[in-house]
Coordinates of C-alpha atoms in Angstrom, one line a residue:
Chain A
M20 CA -0.2 0.3 0.4
N21 CA 1.5 2.9 -1.1
N22 CA -0.4 5.4 -2.4
F23 CA 2.2 8.0 -2.5
I24 CA 3.8 7.9 -5.5
I25 CA 0.8 7.6 -7.8
L26 CA 0.2 11.2 -6.3
P27 CA 2.6 13.3 -9.9
I28 CA 0.4 11.5 -12.8
L29 CA -2.6 12.2 -10.3
L30 CA -1.8 15.2 -9.3
P31 CA -1.7 17.0 -12.6
L32 CA -5.0 14.9 -14.0
L33 CA -7.9 16.6 -11.6
T34 CA -6.1 20.4 -11.3
G35 CA -5.5 19.6 -16.2
I36 CA -9.4 18.2 -15.5
I37 CA -10.4 21.5 -13.4
L38 CA -9.4 23.4 -15.3
V39 CA -11.6 23.6 -18.0
F40 CA -14.8 23.9 -16.1
F41 CA -13.2 27.3 -15.2
Q42 CA -12.2 27.9 -19.2
K43 CA -12.6 32.1 -19.1
R44 CA -11.9 32.8 -16.4
I45 CA -8.7 32.7 -16.7
A46 CA -7.2 34.4 -13.6
V47 CA -8.3 31.3 -12.0
Q48 CA -6.2 29.0 -14.5
K49 CA -3.1 31.0 -13.5
W50 CA -3.7 30.6 -9.6
I51 CA -5.1 26.7 -10.4
S52 CA -1.6 25.6 -12.2
S53 CA 0.8 27.5 -10.9
L54 CA 0.2 26.2 -7.2
A55 CA -0.7 22.7 -8.5
S56 CA 3.3 22.6 -10.0
L57 CA 4.2 24.1 -7.3
I58 CA 2.3 21.5 -4.8
S59 CA 4.0 19.0 -7.6
I60 CA 7.5 20.1 -7.7
V61 CA 7.5 19.4 -3.5
I62 CA 5.6 15.4 -4.5
A63 CA 8.9 15.2 -6.5
V64 CA 11.1 16.3 -3.2
T65 CA 9.2 13.7 -0.8
L66 CA 9.6 10.6 -3.7
V67 CA 12.6 11.4 -4.6
Q68 CA 14.0 11.6 -0.5
R69 CA 11.7 8.3 0.3
V70 CA 13.5 6.6 -2.6
Y71 CA 16.5 7.4 -1.0
T72 CA 16.3 6.2 1.9
N73 CA 14.1 2.9 1.3
G74 CA 14.8 1.8 -2.6
I75 CA 12.0 1.5 -4.6
Q76 CA 8.6 1.9 -4.2
T77 CA 5.7 0.5 -5.7
L78 CA 2.5 0.4 -6.3
E79 CA 0.1 -2.1 -7.8
V80 CA -3.2 -0.2 -8.7
G81 CA -5.9 -1.4 -8.5
S82 CA -4.2 -4.6 -5.8
W83 CA -4.1 -7.0 -8.8
K84 CA -0.6 -8.7 -8.1
P85 CA 2.1 -8.0 -10.7
P86 CA 3.0 -8.8 -13.2
F87 CA -1.4 -9.6 -13.5
G88 CA -1.4 -6.0 -12.5
I89 CA -0.7 -2.5 -13.1
V90 CA 2.2 -1.4 -11.8
L91 CA 4.0 2.1 -10.4
V92 CA 7.4 2.5 -10.0
A93 CA 9.5 4.6 -8.4
D94 CA 13.0 4.0 -8.6
M95 CA 15.4 6.3 -8.1
Y96 CA 16.5 7.4 -12.1
A97 CA 12.2 7.5 -12.2
S98 CA 11.7 10.2 -9.1
L99 CA 15.0 12.2 -10.1
L100 CA 13.7 12.9 -14.2
V101 CA 9.9 13.7 -12.8
L102 CA 11.1 16.1 -10.0
T103 CA 12.8 17.6 -13.0
T104 CA 10.0 17.3 -14.8
N105 CA 7.8 19.0 -12.7
V106 CA 10.4 21.7 -11.7
I107 CA 10.9 22.7 -16.0
V108 CA 7.0 22.6 -16.1
F109 CA 6.3 25.3 -13.0
A110 CA 9.3 27.6 -15.3
C111 CA 7.0 27.6 -18.3
L112 CA 3.8 27.9 -17.2
L113 CA 5.9 31.4 -15.5
F114 CA 6.9 32.4 -19.0
A115 CA 3.2 31.0 -20.2
F116 CA 1.7 33.7 -17.8
R117 CA 3.3 37.2 -19.3
S118 CA 3.8 35.9 -23.2
I119 CA 1.5 33.1 -24.3
G120 CA -1.5 36.0 -24.7
I121 CA -5.0 35.7 -23.9
D122 CA -6.7 34.0 -27.3
R123 CA -4.8 31.0 -26.6
E124 CA -5.3 31.4 -23.0
K125 CA -8.9 31.4 -23.6
F126 CA -8.7 28.4 -25.6
F127 CA -8.1 25.7 -22.8
F128 CA -4.1 25.6 -22.7
Y129 CA -3.2 25.0 -19.5
P130 CA -5.4 21.8 -19.2
A131 CA -3.3 21.2 -22.1
V132 CA -0.2 22.2 -20.5
M133 CA -0.8 19.6 -17.0
F134 CA -2.3 16.8 -19.5
L135 CA 0.9 16.3 -21.1
L136 CA 2.1 16.7 -17.8
T137 CA 0.3 13.4 -16.4
G138 CA 1.3 12.1 -19.6
V139 CA 5.1 12.5 -18.5
T140 CA 5.6 11.8 -15.1
G141 CA 3.0 8.8 -15.8
A142 CA 6.0 7.2 -19.0
F143 CA 8.6 7.6 -15.8
M144 CA 6.9 6.5 -13.8
T145 CA 5.4 2.7 -15.3
G146 CA 6.3 -0.5 -14.9
D147 CA 4.2 -1.2 -18.0
I148 CA 5.1 -1.4 -20.8
F149 CA 2.2 -1.6 -22.7
N150 CA 1.0 0.8 -19.8
L151 CA 4.5 3.2 -21.1
F152 CA 2.9 3.5 -24.5
V153 CA -1.1 4.9 -23.4
F154 CA 1.0 7.4 -21.6
F155 CA 3.5 8.3 -24.8
E156 CA 0.1 8.7 -26.5
V157 CA -1.3 11.3 -22.9
M158 CA 1.0 13.2 -23.0
L159 CA 1.2 13.3 -27.8
M160 CA -1.7 14.2 -27.7
A161 CA -1.3 16.7 -25.9
S162 CA 1.3 17.7 -27.1
Y163 CA -1.1 17.7 -31.2
F164 CA -3.1 20.3 -29.4
L165 CA -0.4 22.7 -28.2
I166 CA 1.7 22.6 -31.8
V167 CA -1.0 23.7 -33.4
H168 CA -2.2 25.5 -31.0
G169 CA -3.7 28.7 -32.7
N170 CA -4.0 27.5 -36.3
T171 CA -0.9 30.2 -37.7
K172 CA -0.5 29.5 -40.8
I173 CA 3.2 27.2 -40.3
Q174 CA 2.4 25.4 -36.9
L175 CA -0.8 24.8 -39.5
R176 CA 2.1 22.2 -41.3
E177 CA 3.8 21.7 -39.3
S178 CA 1.4 20.4 -37.0
I179 CA 0.6 18.0 -40.1
K180 CA 4.0 16.5 -40.5
Y181 CA 4.4 16.5 -36.9
I182 CA 1.0 14.0 -36.2
L183 CA 1.9 11.5 -39.1
V184 CA 4.5 10.2 -37.8
N185 CA 3.8 10.3 -34.7
V186 CA 0.8 7.8 -35.3
I187 CA 3.1 5.5 -37.7
S188 CA 5.7 5.5 -34.4
S189 CA 2.7 4.2 -32.2
A190 CA 2.2 2.1 -34.5
L191 CA 5.2 0.6 -34.6
F192 CA 5.1 0.9 -30.8
V193 CA 1.6 -1.6 -31.3
I194 CA 3.2 -4.1 -33.3
A195 CA 6.9 -4.4 -31.6
V196 CA 4.9 -4.7 -28.1
A197 CA 2.6 -6.8 -29.7
F198 CA 5.1 -9.1 -31.3
L199 CA 7.2 -9.0 -27.7
Y200 CA 4.0 -10.0 -26.1
A201 CA 3.6 -12.8 -28.7
V202 CA 7.0 -13.8 -27.6
T203 CA 6.9 -14.2 -24.0
G204 CA 3.2 -14.2 -23.0
T205 CA 4.4 -11.0 -20.3
L206 CA 4.0 -7.2 -20.4
N207 CA 5.2 -6.1 -16.9
M208 CA 8.8 -5.1 -17.5
A209 CA 10.3 -6.7 -14.4
D210 CA 8.8 -10.1 -15.3
L211 CA 9.8 -9.1 -18.9
S212 CA 13.4 -8.9 -17.2
V213 CA 12.7 -12.7 -15.9
R214 CA 11.3 -14.5 -18.6
V215 CA 13.9 -12.3 -21.4
A216 CA 17.3 -13.4 -18.7
E217 CA 15.8 -17.0 -18.2
A218 CA 15.0 -17.9 -22.0
G219 CA 18.5 -15.9 -22.9
Q220 CA 18.5 -13.4 -25.7
T221 CA 17.4 -15.3 -28.8
S222 CA 17.5 -13.6 -32.0
I223 CA 13.9 -12.8 -32.4
M224 CA 14.1 -11.1 -28.9
T225 CA 17.2 -8.9 -30.6
V226 CA 14.6 -7.7 -33.8
I227 CA 12.3 -6.8 -31.5
S228 CA 14.5 -5.5 -29.3
V229 CA 15.8 -3.7 -32.4
L230 CA 12.6 -2.7 -33.4
F231 CA 11.8 -0.8 -30.1
L232 CA 15.2 1.6 -30.3
I233 CA 13.3 2.2 -33.9
V234 CA 10.1 3.4 -32.0
F235 CA 12.5 5.3 -29.2
G236 CA 14.3 6.5 -31.3
L237 CA 11.3 8.8 -33.7
K238 CA 10.5 9.4 -30.3
G239 CA 14.0 10.7 -28.5
A240 CA 15.0 12.1 -32.3
I241 CA 17.9 9.8 -32.9
F242 CA 20.5 9.9 -36.2
P243 CA 18.1 9.1 -39.5
L244 CA 14.7 9.7 -37.5
Y245 CA 15.2 12.6 -35.8
F246 CA 14.8 14.6 -39.7
W247 CA 10.7 16.2 -38.2
L248 CA 12.2 17.4 -35.5
P249 CA 14.1 20.6 -36.5
G250 CA 11.3 22.1 -38.0
S251 CA 7.8 20.8 -35.9
Y252 CA 9.6 22.8 -32.7
Q253 CA 9.6 26.2 -34.1
A254 CA 6.2 26.1 -35.8
P255 CA 4.1 26.9 -31.5
P256 CA 4.8 29.7 -29.3
S257 CA 8.6 29.2 -26.9
A258 CA 7.2 28.7 -24.0
I259 CA 5.6 25.4 -25.9
T260 CA 8.8 24.5 -27.5
A261 CA 10.5 24.9 -24.4
L262 CA 8.3 22.1 -22.6
F263 CA 8.9 20.1 -26.2
G264 CA 12.7 20.4 -25.8
A265 CA 12.6 19.4 -22.1
L266 CA 10.5 16.6 -21.9
L267 CA 9.5 14.4 -24.6
T268 CA 12.5 13.7 -26.6
K269 CA 14.1 12.6 -23.1
V270 CA 11.0 10.6 -22.5
G271 CA 12.3 8.5 -25.6
V272 CA 15.5 9.7 -24.8
Y273 CA 13.9 7.6 -21.0
S274 CA 12.3 4.4 -22.8
I275 CA 15.2 3.3 -24.8
T276 CA 17.1 3.5 -21.1
R277 CA 14.8 1.7 -19.8
V278 CA 14.2 -1.0 -22.7
F279 CA 18.4 -2.0 -23.2
T280 CA 19.0 -1.5 -19.0
L281 CA 16.7 -3.6 -17.9
I282 CA 15.3 -6.4 -20.5
F283 CA 17.4 -6.4 -23.5
V284 CA 20.6 -6.9 -21.9
H285 CA 21.8 -10.4 -22.8
E286 CA 23.1 -9.3 -26.6
V287 CA 25.4 -6.7 -25.5
G288 CA 27.7 -6.7 -28.4
F289 CA 25.2 -6.3 -31.2
T290 CA 22.2 -4.1 -29.9
H291 CA 24.7 -1.5 -27.4
E292 CA 27.0 -2.4 -30.7
I293 CA 24.3 -0.5 -32.9
I294 CA 23.1 2.7 -30.3
A295 CA 26.9 3.4 -29.6
W296 CA 26.7 4.2 -33.7
L297 CA 23.3 6.0 -33.9
A298 CA 24.1 8.2 -30.7
T299 CA 27.3 9.6 -32.8
L300 CA 26.2 9.2 -35.2
T301 CA 22.7 11.6 -33.9
I302 CA 25.7 13.6 -32.4
I303 CA 27.5 14.8 -35.9
F304 CA 24.8 15.5 -38.0
G305 CA 23.3 17.6 -34.3
V306 CA 26.4 19.7 -34.1
I307 CA 25.9 20.0 -38.0
G308 CA 23.3 21.7 -38.1
A309 CA 23.3 23.9 -35.0
I310 CA 26.3 25.1 -37.2
A311 CA 24.6 26.2 -40.5
Y312 CA 22.0 27.9 -39.3
L313 CA 21.1 31.4 -38.4
D314 CA 17.9 31.4 -37.0
I315 CA 18.9 31.0 -32.8
R316 CA 15.6 28.6 -32.5
K317 CA 17.3 25.9 -34.6
I318 CA 20.9 26.2 -33.2
I319 CA 19.1 25.5 -29.9
I320 CA 16.9 22.3 -32.2
Y321 CA 19.9 21.4 -33.0
N322 CA 21.0 21.4 -30.0
I323 CA 18.6 19.5 -28.6
I324 CA 19.6 16.2 -31.6
T325 CA 23.7 16.2 -30.2
A326 CA 22.7 16.4 -26.5
V327 CA 20.0 13.1 -27.1
G328 CA 23.4 11.2 -29.0
V329 CA 25.4 12.3 -26.0
I330 CA 22.7 11.1 -23.3
L331 CA 22.5 7.8 -25.2
F332 CA 26.1 6.9 -26.3
G333 CA 26.5 6.7 -22.0
V334 CA 24.6 4.8 -21.5
A335 CA 25.1 2.4 -25.1
M336 CA 28.3 2.2 -23.1
F337 CA 27.7 -0.1 -20.2
N338 CA 29.6 0.3 -17.7
E339 CA 28.9 2.2 -14.1
A340 CA 30.7 5.4 -15.7
G341 CA 28.4 5.2 -18.8
I342 CA 25.6 5.3 -16.7
E343 CA 25.9 7.9 -14.3
G344 CA 27.4 10.7 -17.2
S345 CA 24.3 9.4 -19.0
V346 CA 21.6 9.8 -15.5
Y347 CA 24.5 13.0 -14.7
Y348 CA 23.2 14.8 -18.4
L349 CA 19.7 14.2 -19.1
I350 CA 18.8 15.7 -15.8
H351 CA 21.9 18.9 -16.8
D352 CA 19.6 18.9 -20.0
M353 CA 16.2 19.4 -19.4
L354 CA 17.3 22.2 -17.0
I355 CA 19.1 23.7 -19.5
K356 CA 17.3 23.3 -23.1
G357 CA 14.2 24.6 -21.1
A358 CA 16.2 27.4 -20.0
L359 CA 17.6 28.1 -23.6
F360 CA 14.6 27.7 -25.0
L361 CA 12.8 30.4 -22.7
L362 CA 16.3 33.2 -23.5
V363 CA 15.3 32.6 -27.3
G364 CA 11.9 33.1 -26.0
A365 CA 12.4 36.1 -24.1
I366 CA 15.3 37.0 -27.0
I367 CA 12.2 36.8 -29.4
V368 CA 10.0 39.5 -27.6
I369 CA 12.7 41.7 -27.7
T370 CA 13.9 41.8 -31.3
G371 CA 10.8 40.8 -33.1
T372 CA 12.6 38.0 -35.2
S373 CA 15.1 34.6 -34.5
N374 CA 17.3 35.3 -37.5
L375 CA 21.2 36.5 -36.1
K376 CA 21.1 38.8 -39.1
N377 CA 18.6 41.5 -38.0
M378 CA 20.1 41.5 -34.2
G379 CA 22.8 43.1 -32.1
G380 CA 24.1 45.0 -29.4
L381 CA 21.3 43.8 -26.8
I382 CA 23.8 43.8 -24.0
K383 CA 23.1 47.6 -24.0
N384 CA 19.5 47.4 -22.7
H385 CA 20.0 44.1 -21.2
P386 CA 22.5 42.9 -19.6
F387 CA 21.0 40.3 -17.8
L388 CA 19.2 39.2 -20.2
G389 CA 22.8 38.6 -21.9
W390 CA 24.7 37.2 -19.0
M391 CA 22.3 34.7 -18.0
F392 CA 22.6 33.5 -22.4
F393 CA 26.2 33.2 -21.8
V394 CA 25.8 31.6 -17.9
A395 CA 23.8 28.6 -20.4
A396 CA 25.5 28.8 -23.0
A397 CA 28.2 28.0 -20.9
A398 CA 26.5 25.0 -19.2
L399 CA 25.8 24.0 -22.3
A400 CA 28.8 23.8 -23.7
G401 CA 30.2 21.7 -19.7
V402 CA 32.3 24.3 -19.0
P403 CA 33.1 23.0 -16.0
P404 CA 32.3 24.1 -13.4
L405 CA 28.9 24.1 -13.9
S406 CA 26.7 21.6 -14.9
G407 CA 26.7 20.1 -18.0
F408 CA 30.8 18.9 -17.5
I409 CA 30.4 16.3 -15.1
G410 CA 28.0 14.9 -16.9
K411 CA 30.0 14.5 -20.1
L412 CA 32.7 13.3 -18.4
K413 CA 31.6 10.5 -16.8
I414 CA 30.1 9.8 -20.4
I415 CA 33.7 10.1 -22.3
E416 CA 35.2 8.2 -19.8
A417 CA 32.7 5.4 -19.8
G418 CA 34.0 5.0 -23.9
F419 CA 38.0 5.3 -22.7
Q420 CA 37.2 2.4 -21.2
N421 CA 35.5 0.5 -23.2
G422 CA 38.1 1.1 -25.9
D423 CA 36.1 3.1 -28.2
Y424 CA 38.4 5.6 -28.4
V425 CA 37.3 7.7 -31.7
M426 CA 33.6 7.9 -30.5
A427 CA 34.7 9.0 -27.5
M428 CA 36.8 11.5 -29.2
I429 CA 33.5 12.8 -31.2
V430 CA 31.4 13.4 -27.8
L431 CA 34.6 15.6 -26.7
L432 CA 35.1 17.7 -30.1
S433 CA 31.2 18.1 -30.3
S434 CA 31.5 20.0 -27.2
L435 CA 34.0 22.8 -28.8
L436 CA 31.3 23.0 -31.8
V437 CA 28.0 22.7 -29.4
L438 CA 30.1 26.6 -27.6
Y439 CA 30.5 27.8 -31.3
S440 CA 27.1 27.2 -32.0
V441 CA 25.7 28.9 -28.9
M442 CA 28.6 32.0 -27.8
K443 CA 27.2 32.8 -32.3
I444 CA 24.5 34.1 -30.7
F445 CA 25.9 35.7 -28.3
M446 CA 28.1 37.6 -30.1
N447 CA 26.0 38.3 -33.1
G448 CA 23.1 38.8 -31.0
F449 CA 23.9 41.3 -27.1
W450 CA 27.0 41.8 -28.8
G451 CA 28.5 44.7 -31.0
E452 CA 26.6 46.8 -33.4
Q453 CA 23.9 48.3 -31.2
V454 CA 20.8 47.0 -33.9
L455 CA 17.8 48.3 -32.1
S456 CA 17.3 51.7 -29.6
R457 CA 14.9 50.9 -26.5
E458 CA 12.4 52.7 -27.5
E459 CA 12.2 50.7 -30.5
E460 CA 12.0 47.2 -29.3
K461 CA 9.3 44.8 -30.4
G462 CA 7.9 43.8 -26.9
S463 CA 9.4 44.3 -22.4
T464 CA 10.9 41.1 -21.0
K465 CA 9.4 41.8 -17.6
G466 CA 7.4 39.0 -16.6
L467 CA 10.4 37.1 -18.5
L468 CA 13.1 37.2 -17.1
M469 CA 11.7 35.4 -13.5
P470 CA 11.9 31.4 -15.1
I471 CA 14.6 31.6 -16.6
A472 CA 16.9 32.9 -13.6
L473 CA 15.5 30.3 -11.9
L474 CA 15.8 27.4 -14.2
I475 CA 19.6 28.8 -14.8
A476 CA 20.8 28.8 -10.8
L477 CA 18.8 25.6 -10.7
S478 CA 21.3 24.2 -13.1
V479 CA 23.9 26.5 -11.6
L480 CA 23.1 24.8 -8.4
Y481 CA 23.4 21.2 -10.2
G482 CA 27.2 22.6 -11.3
F483 CA 28.1 23.3 -7.9
G484 CA 26.2 21.0 -5.6
I485 CA 27.4 17.7 -7.4
E486 CA 28.5 16.8 -4.3
I487 CA 25.0 16.6 -3.1
V488 CA 23.8 15.7 -5.9
S489 CA 26.0 12.4 -6.7
P490 CA 24.2 9.7 -3.5
Y491 CA 21.4 9.9 -5.7
V492 CA 22.1 9.8 -9.3
V493 CA 24.7 7.2 -7.9
Q494 CA 21.8 5.7 -5.8
A495 CA 20.0 5.3 -10.3
A496 CA 23.3 4.1 -11.8
E497 CA 23.1 1.0 -9.6
T498 CA 19.4 0.6 -9.8
L499 CA 20.3 0.6 -13.9
L500 CA 22.9 -1.3 -13.5
D501 CA 21.4 -4.2 -11.9
P502 CA 18.1 -5.3 -12.7
S503 CA 18.0 -7.1 -10.9
I504 CA 17.5 -4.8 -8.3
Y505 CA 14.1 -3.4 -9.8
I506 CA 13.2 -7.5 -10.0
E507 CA 13.1 -7.2 -6.7
A508 CA 11.4 -4.2 -6.0
V509 CA 7.8 -5.2 -8.5
L510 CA 7.7 -9.1 -8.5
K511 CA 9.3 -9.2 -4.1
E512 CA 10.8 -12.1 -5.1
Chain B
M217 CA -34.2 21.4 -43.2
K218 CA -34.9 23.4 -45.9
K219 CA -33.3 23.5 -49.1
A220 CA -33.0 26.6 -50.5
G221 CA -36.0 28.0 -53.1
R222 CA -38.2 25.4 -52.1
K223 CA -40.1 23.8 -48.7
T224 CA -39.3 19.9 -47.8
N225 CA -41.4 18.1 -45.6
D226 CA -39.6 15.7 -43.6
I227 CA -42.6 14.4 -41.6
I228 CA -42.1 10.8 -41.7
L229 CA -37.9 11.1 -41.0
Q230 CA -38.9 13.2 -37.4
T231 CA -42.1 11.2 -36.5
I232 CA -39.9 7.8 -36.9
T233 CA -37.0 9.4 -35.3
K234 CA -39.5 10.0 -32.8
I235 CA -40.0 6.7 -31.5
V236 CA -37.0 5.5 -32.5
V237 CA -34.6 8.2 -31.0
F238 CA -36.3 6.8 -27.2
I239 CA -35.2 2.9 -29.0
I240 CA -31.3 3.8 -29.2
M241 CA -31.5 5.5 -25.9
I242 CA -33.3 2.4 -24.1
F243 CA -31.1 0.0 -25.5
S244 CA -28.1 2.5 -25.4
L245 CA -28.7 1.8 -21.2
Y246 CA -29.1 -1.5 -21.4
L247 CA -25.1 -1.5 -22.7
F248 CA -23.8 0.5 -20.4
F249 CA -25.5 -1.8 -17.5
A250 CA -25.0 -5.1 -19.2
G251 CA -21.3 -4.9 -19.4
H252 CA -20.2 -6.6 -16.2
N253 CA -21.2 -9.9 -17.5
A254 CA -22.1 -9.4 -21.6
P255 CA -20.9 -7.9 -23.7
G256 CA -21.3 -3.9 -24.4
G257 CA -19.6 -1.5 -21.6
G258 CA -19.1 2.9 -21.1
F259 CA -17.9 2.4 -24.7
I260 CA -19.9 1.1 -26.8
G261 CA -23.4 2.5 -25.1
G262 CA -21.7 6.2 -25.3
L263 CA -21.2 5.7 -28.9
M264 CA -25.3 4.6 -28.9
T265 CA -26.4 6.6 -26.4
S266 CA -24.6 10.4 -29.6
S267 CA -26.0 8.1 -32.0
A268 CA -29.5 8.7 -30.7
I269 CA -28.4 11.7 -30.5
V270 CA -26.4 12.3 -33.6
L271 CA -30.1 11.1 -35.3
L272 CA -32.3 14.1 -33.9
L273 CA -29.4 16.1 -35.3
I274 CA -30.5 15.3 -39.7
A275 CA -34.0 14.8 -38.1
Y276 CA -33.8 18.2 -36.5
D277 CA -30.9 21.0 -36.8
V278 CA -28.8 22.3 -34.6
K279 CA -30.4 24.4 -32.9
T280 CA -33.4 22.3 -32.2
V281 CA -31.2 19.6 -31.0
K282 CA -29.5 22.2 -28.2
K283 CA -33.1 23.5 -27.2
I284 CA -33.8 20.1 -26.2
L285 CA -30.9 18.9 -24.8
P286 CA -29.0 22.0 -23.0
V287 CA -26.2 20.5 -22.6
N288 CA -22.7 22.2 -22.3
Y289 CA -20.9 18.3 -24.1
I290 CA -17.0 19.6 -23.3
M291 CA -18.2 20.4 -19.8
M292 CA -20.2 16.3 -20.1
T293 CA -16.1 15.1 -20.8
A294 CA -15.3 16.7 -17.6
V295 CA -18.0 16.0 -15.7
G296 CA -17.0 12.8 -16.8
L297 CA -13.3 12.1 -16.3
F298 CA -14.0 13.7 -12.5
I299 CA -15.8 11.1 -11.9
A300 CA -13.4 8.6 -13.6
V301 CA -10.8 9.8 -11.4
M302 CA -12.3 9.6 -8.3
T303 CA -13.3 7.1 -7.8
G304 CA -10.4 5.4 -7.8
V305 CA -9.1 8.8 -5.5
G306 CA -11.8 7.3 -3.3
S307 CA -9.3 4.6 -2.7
F308 CA -7.4 6.4 -0.8
I309 CA -10.0 6.7 2.0
F310 CA -10.6 3.0 2.4
G311 CA -6.1 2.9 2.6
V312 CA -5.8 0.5 -0.4
P313 CA -4.1 1.2 -3.2
F314 CA -5.1 3.7 -6.1
L315 CA -8.4 1.9 -8.1
T316 CA -8.8 -1.0 -6.3
H317 CA -12.8 -1.2 -6.7
T318 CA -14.5 -3.2 -4.7
F319 CA -18.7 -5.4 -4.8
G320 CA -21.3 -6.4 -2.6
H321 CA -24.4 -7.4 -2.5
F322 CA -27.3 -5.1 -1.3
H323 CA -30.5 -5.2 -1.0
L324 CA -32.7 -3.7 -3.6
P325 CA -36.8 -2.4 -3.3
V326 CA -37.9 -4.0 -6.9
L327 CA -35.3 -5.8 -8.4
G328 CA -34.0 -7.9 -5.0
D329 CA -30.6 -9.3 -3.9
T330 CA -28.3 -6.8 -6.6
E331 CA -24.4 -7.0 -6.6
L332 CA -23.8 -3.9 -7.0
A333 CA -20.2 -2.7 -7.9
T334 CA -17.9 1.1 -8.2
A335 CA -16.7 -0.1 -10.8
V336 CA -20.0 1.2 -12.6
L337 CA -19.0 4.6 -11.8
F338 CA -15.9 4.4 -13.4
D339 CA -18.0 3.0 -16.8
L340 CA -20.4 6.1 -15.7
G341 CA -17.8 8.2 -16.0
V342 CA -16.3 6.2 -19.4
Y343 CA -20.0 6.2 -20.8
L344 CA -20.0 10.7 -20.5
V345 CA -16.5 11.5 -21.8
V346 CA -17.2 8.6 -24.9
I347 CA -20.1 11.6 -25.2
G348 CA -19.2 13.9 -24.8
V349 CA -16.0 13.9 -27.1
T350 CA -17.9 12.4 -29.5
M351 CA -21.0 15.1 -29.9
T352 CA -17.9 17.7 -29.1
I353 CA -17.0 16.8 -32.6
I354 CA -19.3 15.9 -34.4
Q355 CA -21.3 19.7 -33.4
T356 CA -18.0 21.6 -33.4
I357 CA -17.4 20.0 -37.3
G358 CA -21.2 21.1 -38.2
E359 CA -21.3 25.0 -37.2
T360 CA -18.2 25.3 -38.7
E361 CA -18.6 27.5 -41.9

């Protein structure tokens, strides 16, 4: 009996439903959603602490014992991600209060954000592979709504692509689950892990595992499957893009990590080698995109792809340093991508354009914004005291331990190019000749800087306080490296 | 329905509809309650009920149907979701895992010994959501020019 761990899923769901009743009363919506988001953060912190002291928490939904019922599992990895997710949603809500506009707010914007949060936390915490699919769909439905919300021409065009790709990948997901069920006869992840270990990972299981890699790769934008992402993420307003960029692809990354550390761990030489190569290619194509564009949104969007590659490279190395590094880097990347998209949103509000050529000298009127961007850029690239350092260090260490020198060097070099791509924004946008005087600016950043400052401060604290964070991450990595801990907690053998 | 330039009279359609709508409604309620031990349930019951309303929409126009059934279907969806979630939350009070359902035998005046299950309340939520969503979709498409 442990109803506490369903609260991170239940609270946003209930809030979303209640917000529908207050469709026209925006002030009420703002209060309820921000309050619920704050309470969610408190709950998530408590959850992390509980998991830290008492080990993995499980809830057998409807009192049905696993593997027969759905089980919710809060291990350290999932709990940390739930906490990060809630922080980002809170920041994006604050940013949306000032920037999203009254027309969108009146048409169920806040309920949609809450349902998105429900889907994401549900996907992190479920212990059942079909339930994971359902939470994926909850999340995707909300994201379809948000991506087209407001009906501008570009949103309509890009939402068609986005929905098409995701419908296809969802169909593939169902097919993959059907194959898996046909072979093993179970859907519970812990039970799947036991059955696969008993039967040995036969070649058909390896085929299914690659099918899962394709499915989650489509959601998480890895190398040959990332084609839909740059266009789609450019369409919606900044607050929504920040939510997407920080959360949606990371759910795909989480699922790959979960599936390839819990279920398919017996043919590492084949499956993890594929992931390593795809991750490296993802990094390469991500940085190429980030360097190529002069559009500030596109630059940040391609940096998502690079980060997905780096995290997956850590997972593919499948040793202690690699998994720890990927956990560190995943949390850092969620925070910093949220911050960067909001920063870019603030810049666009000021300049009215996302083209780097039409801006310059912003630092004269907006020194705080400028230096926040500088810190975020340095953290993204992994400059030592900041948050991106430790994760990348561990991941590269893992690469060298496994003898994959070339790939590790590519990860290392990618940092340089990532730094170049964001510093390009800083140097051209903030330095140089001033393009807009204070009177010519298109909008004010009043209230927009606070949520950004929140995320940047957290990311800096994360970098400096790594000693405090590390026991949690080590516990998360232990569970990921040793499936028996997870299985024991769920099946109670 | 009026066609441009010429008056038509839908008297047969409308009269038949008046009778048939009630048959469909009763059948949908039967399906809803049969769900526990026979094919049926909230989803198919909800679809059946909305098909009865759609028949009304075909025989009459949107305005008349709104007058007959003054329901805000978006709110109906939200109420349905709320009921469904609350049946889960109810388990918090009894200290059992989320969504744990229970049943009991009750002696009702007309029906005699009846087995009542809390899962029906969850199904009621599903029923309302299905009607709400279907009717929202159909009305929204019907009203846009």
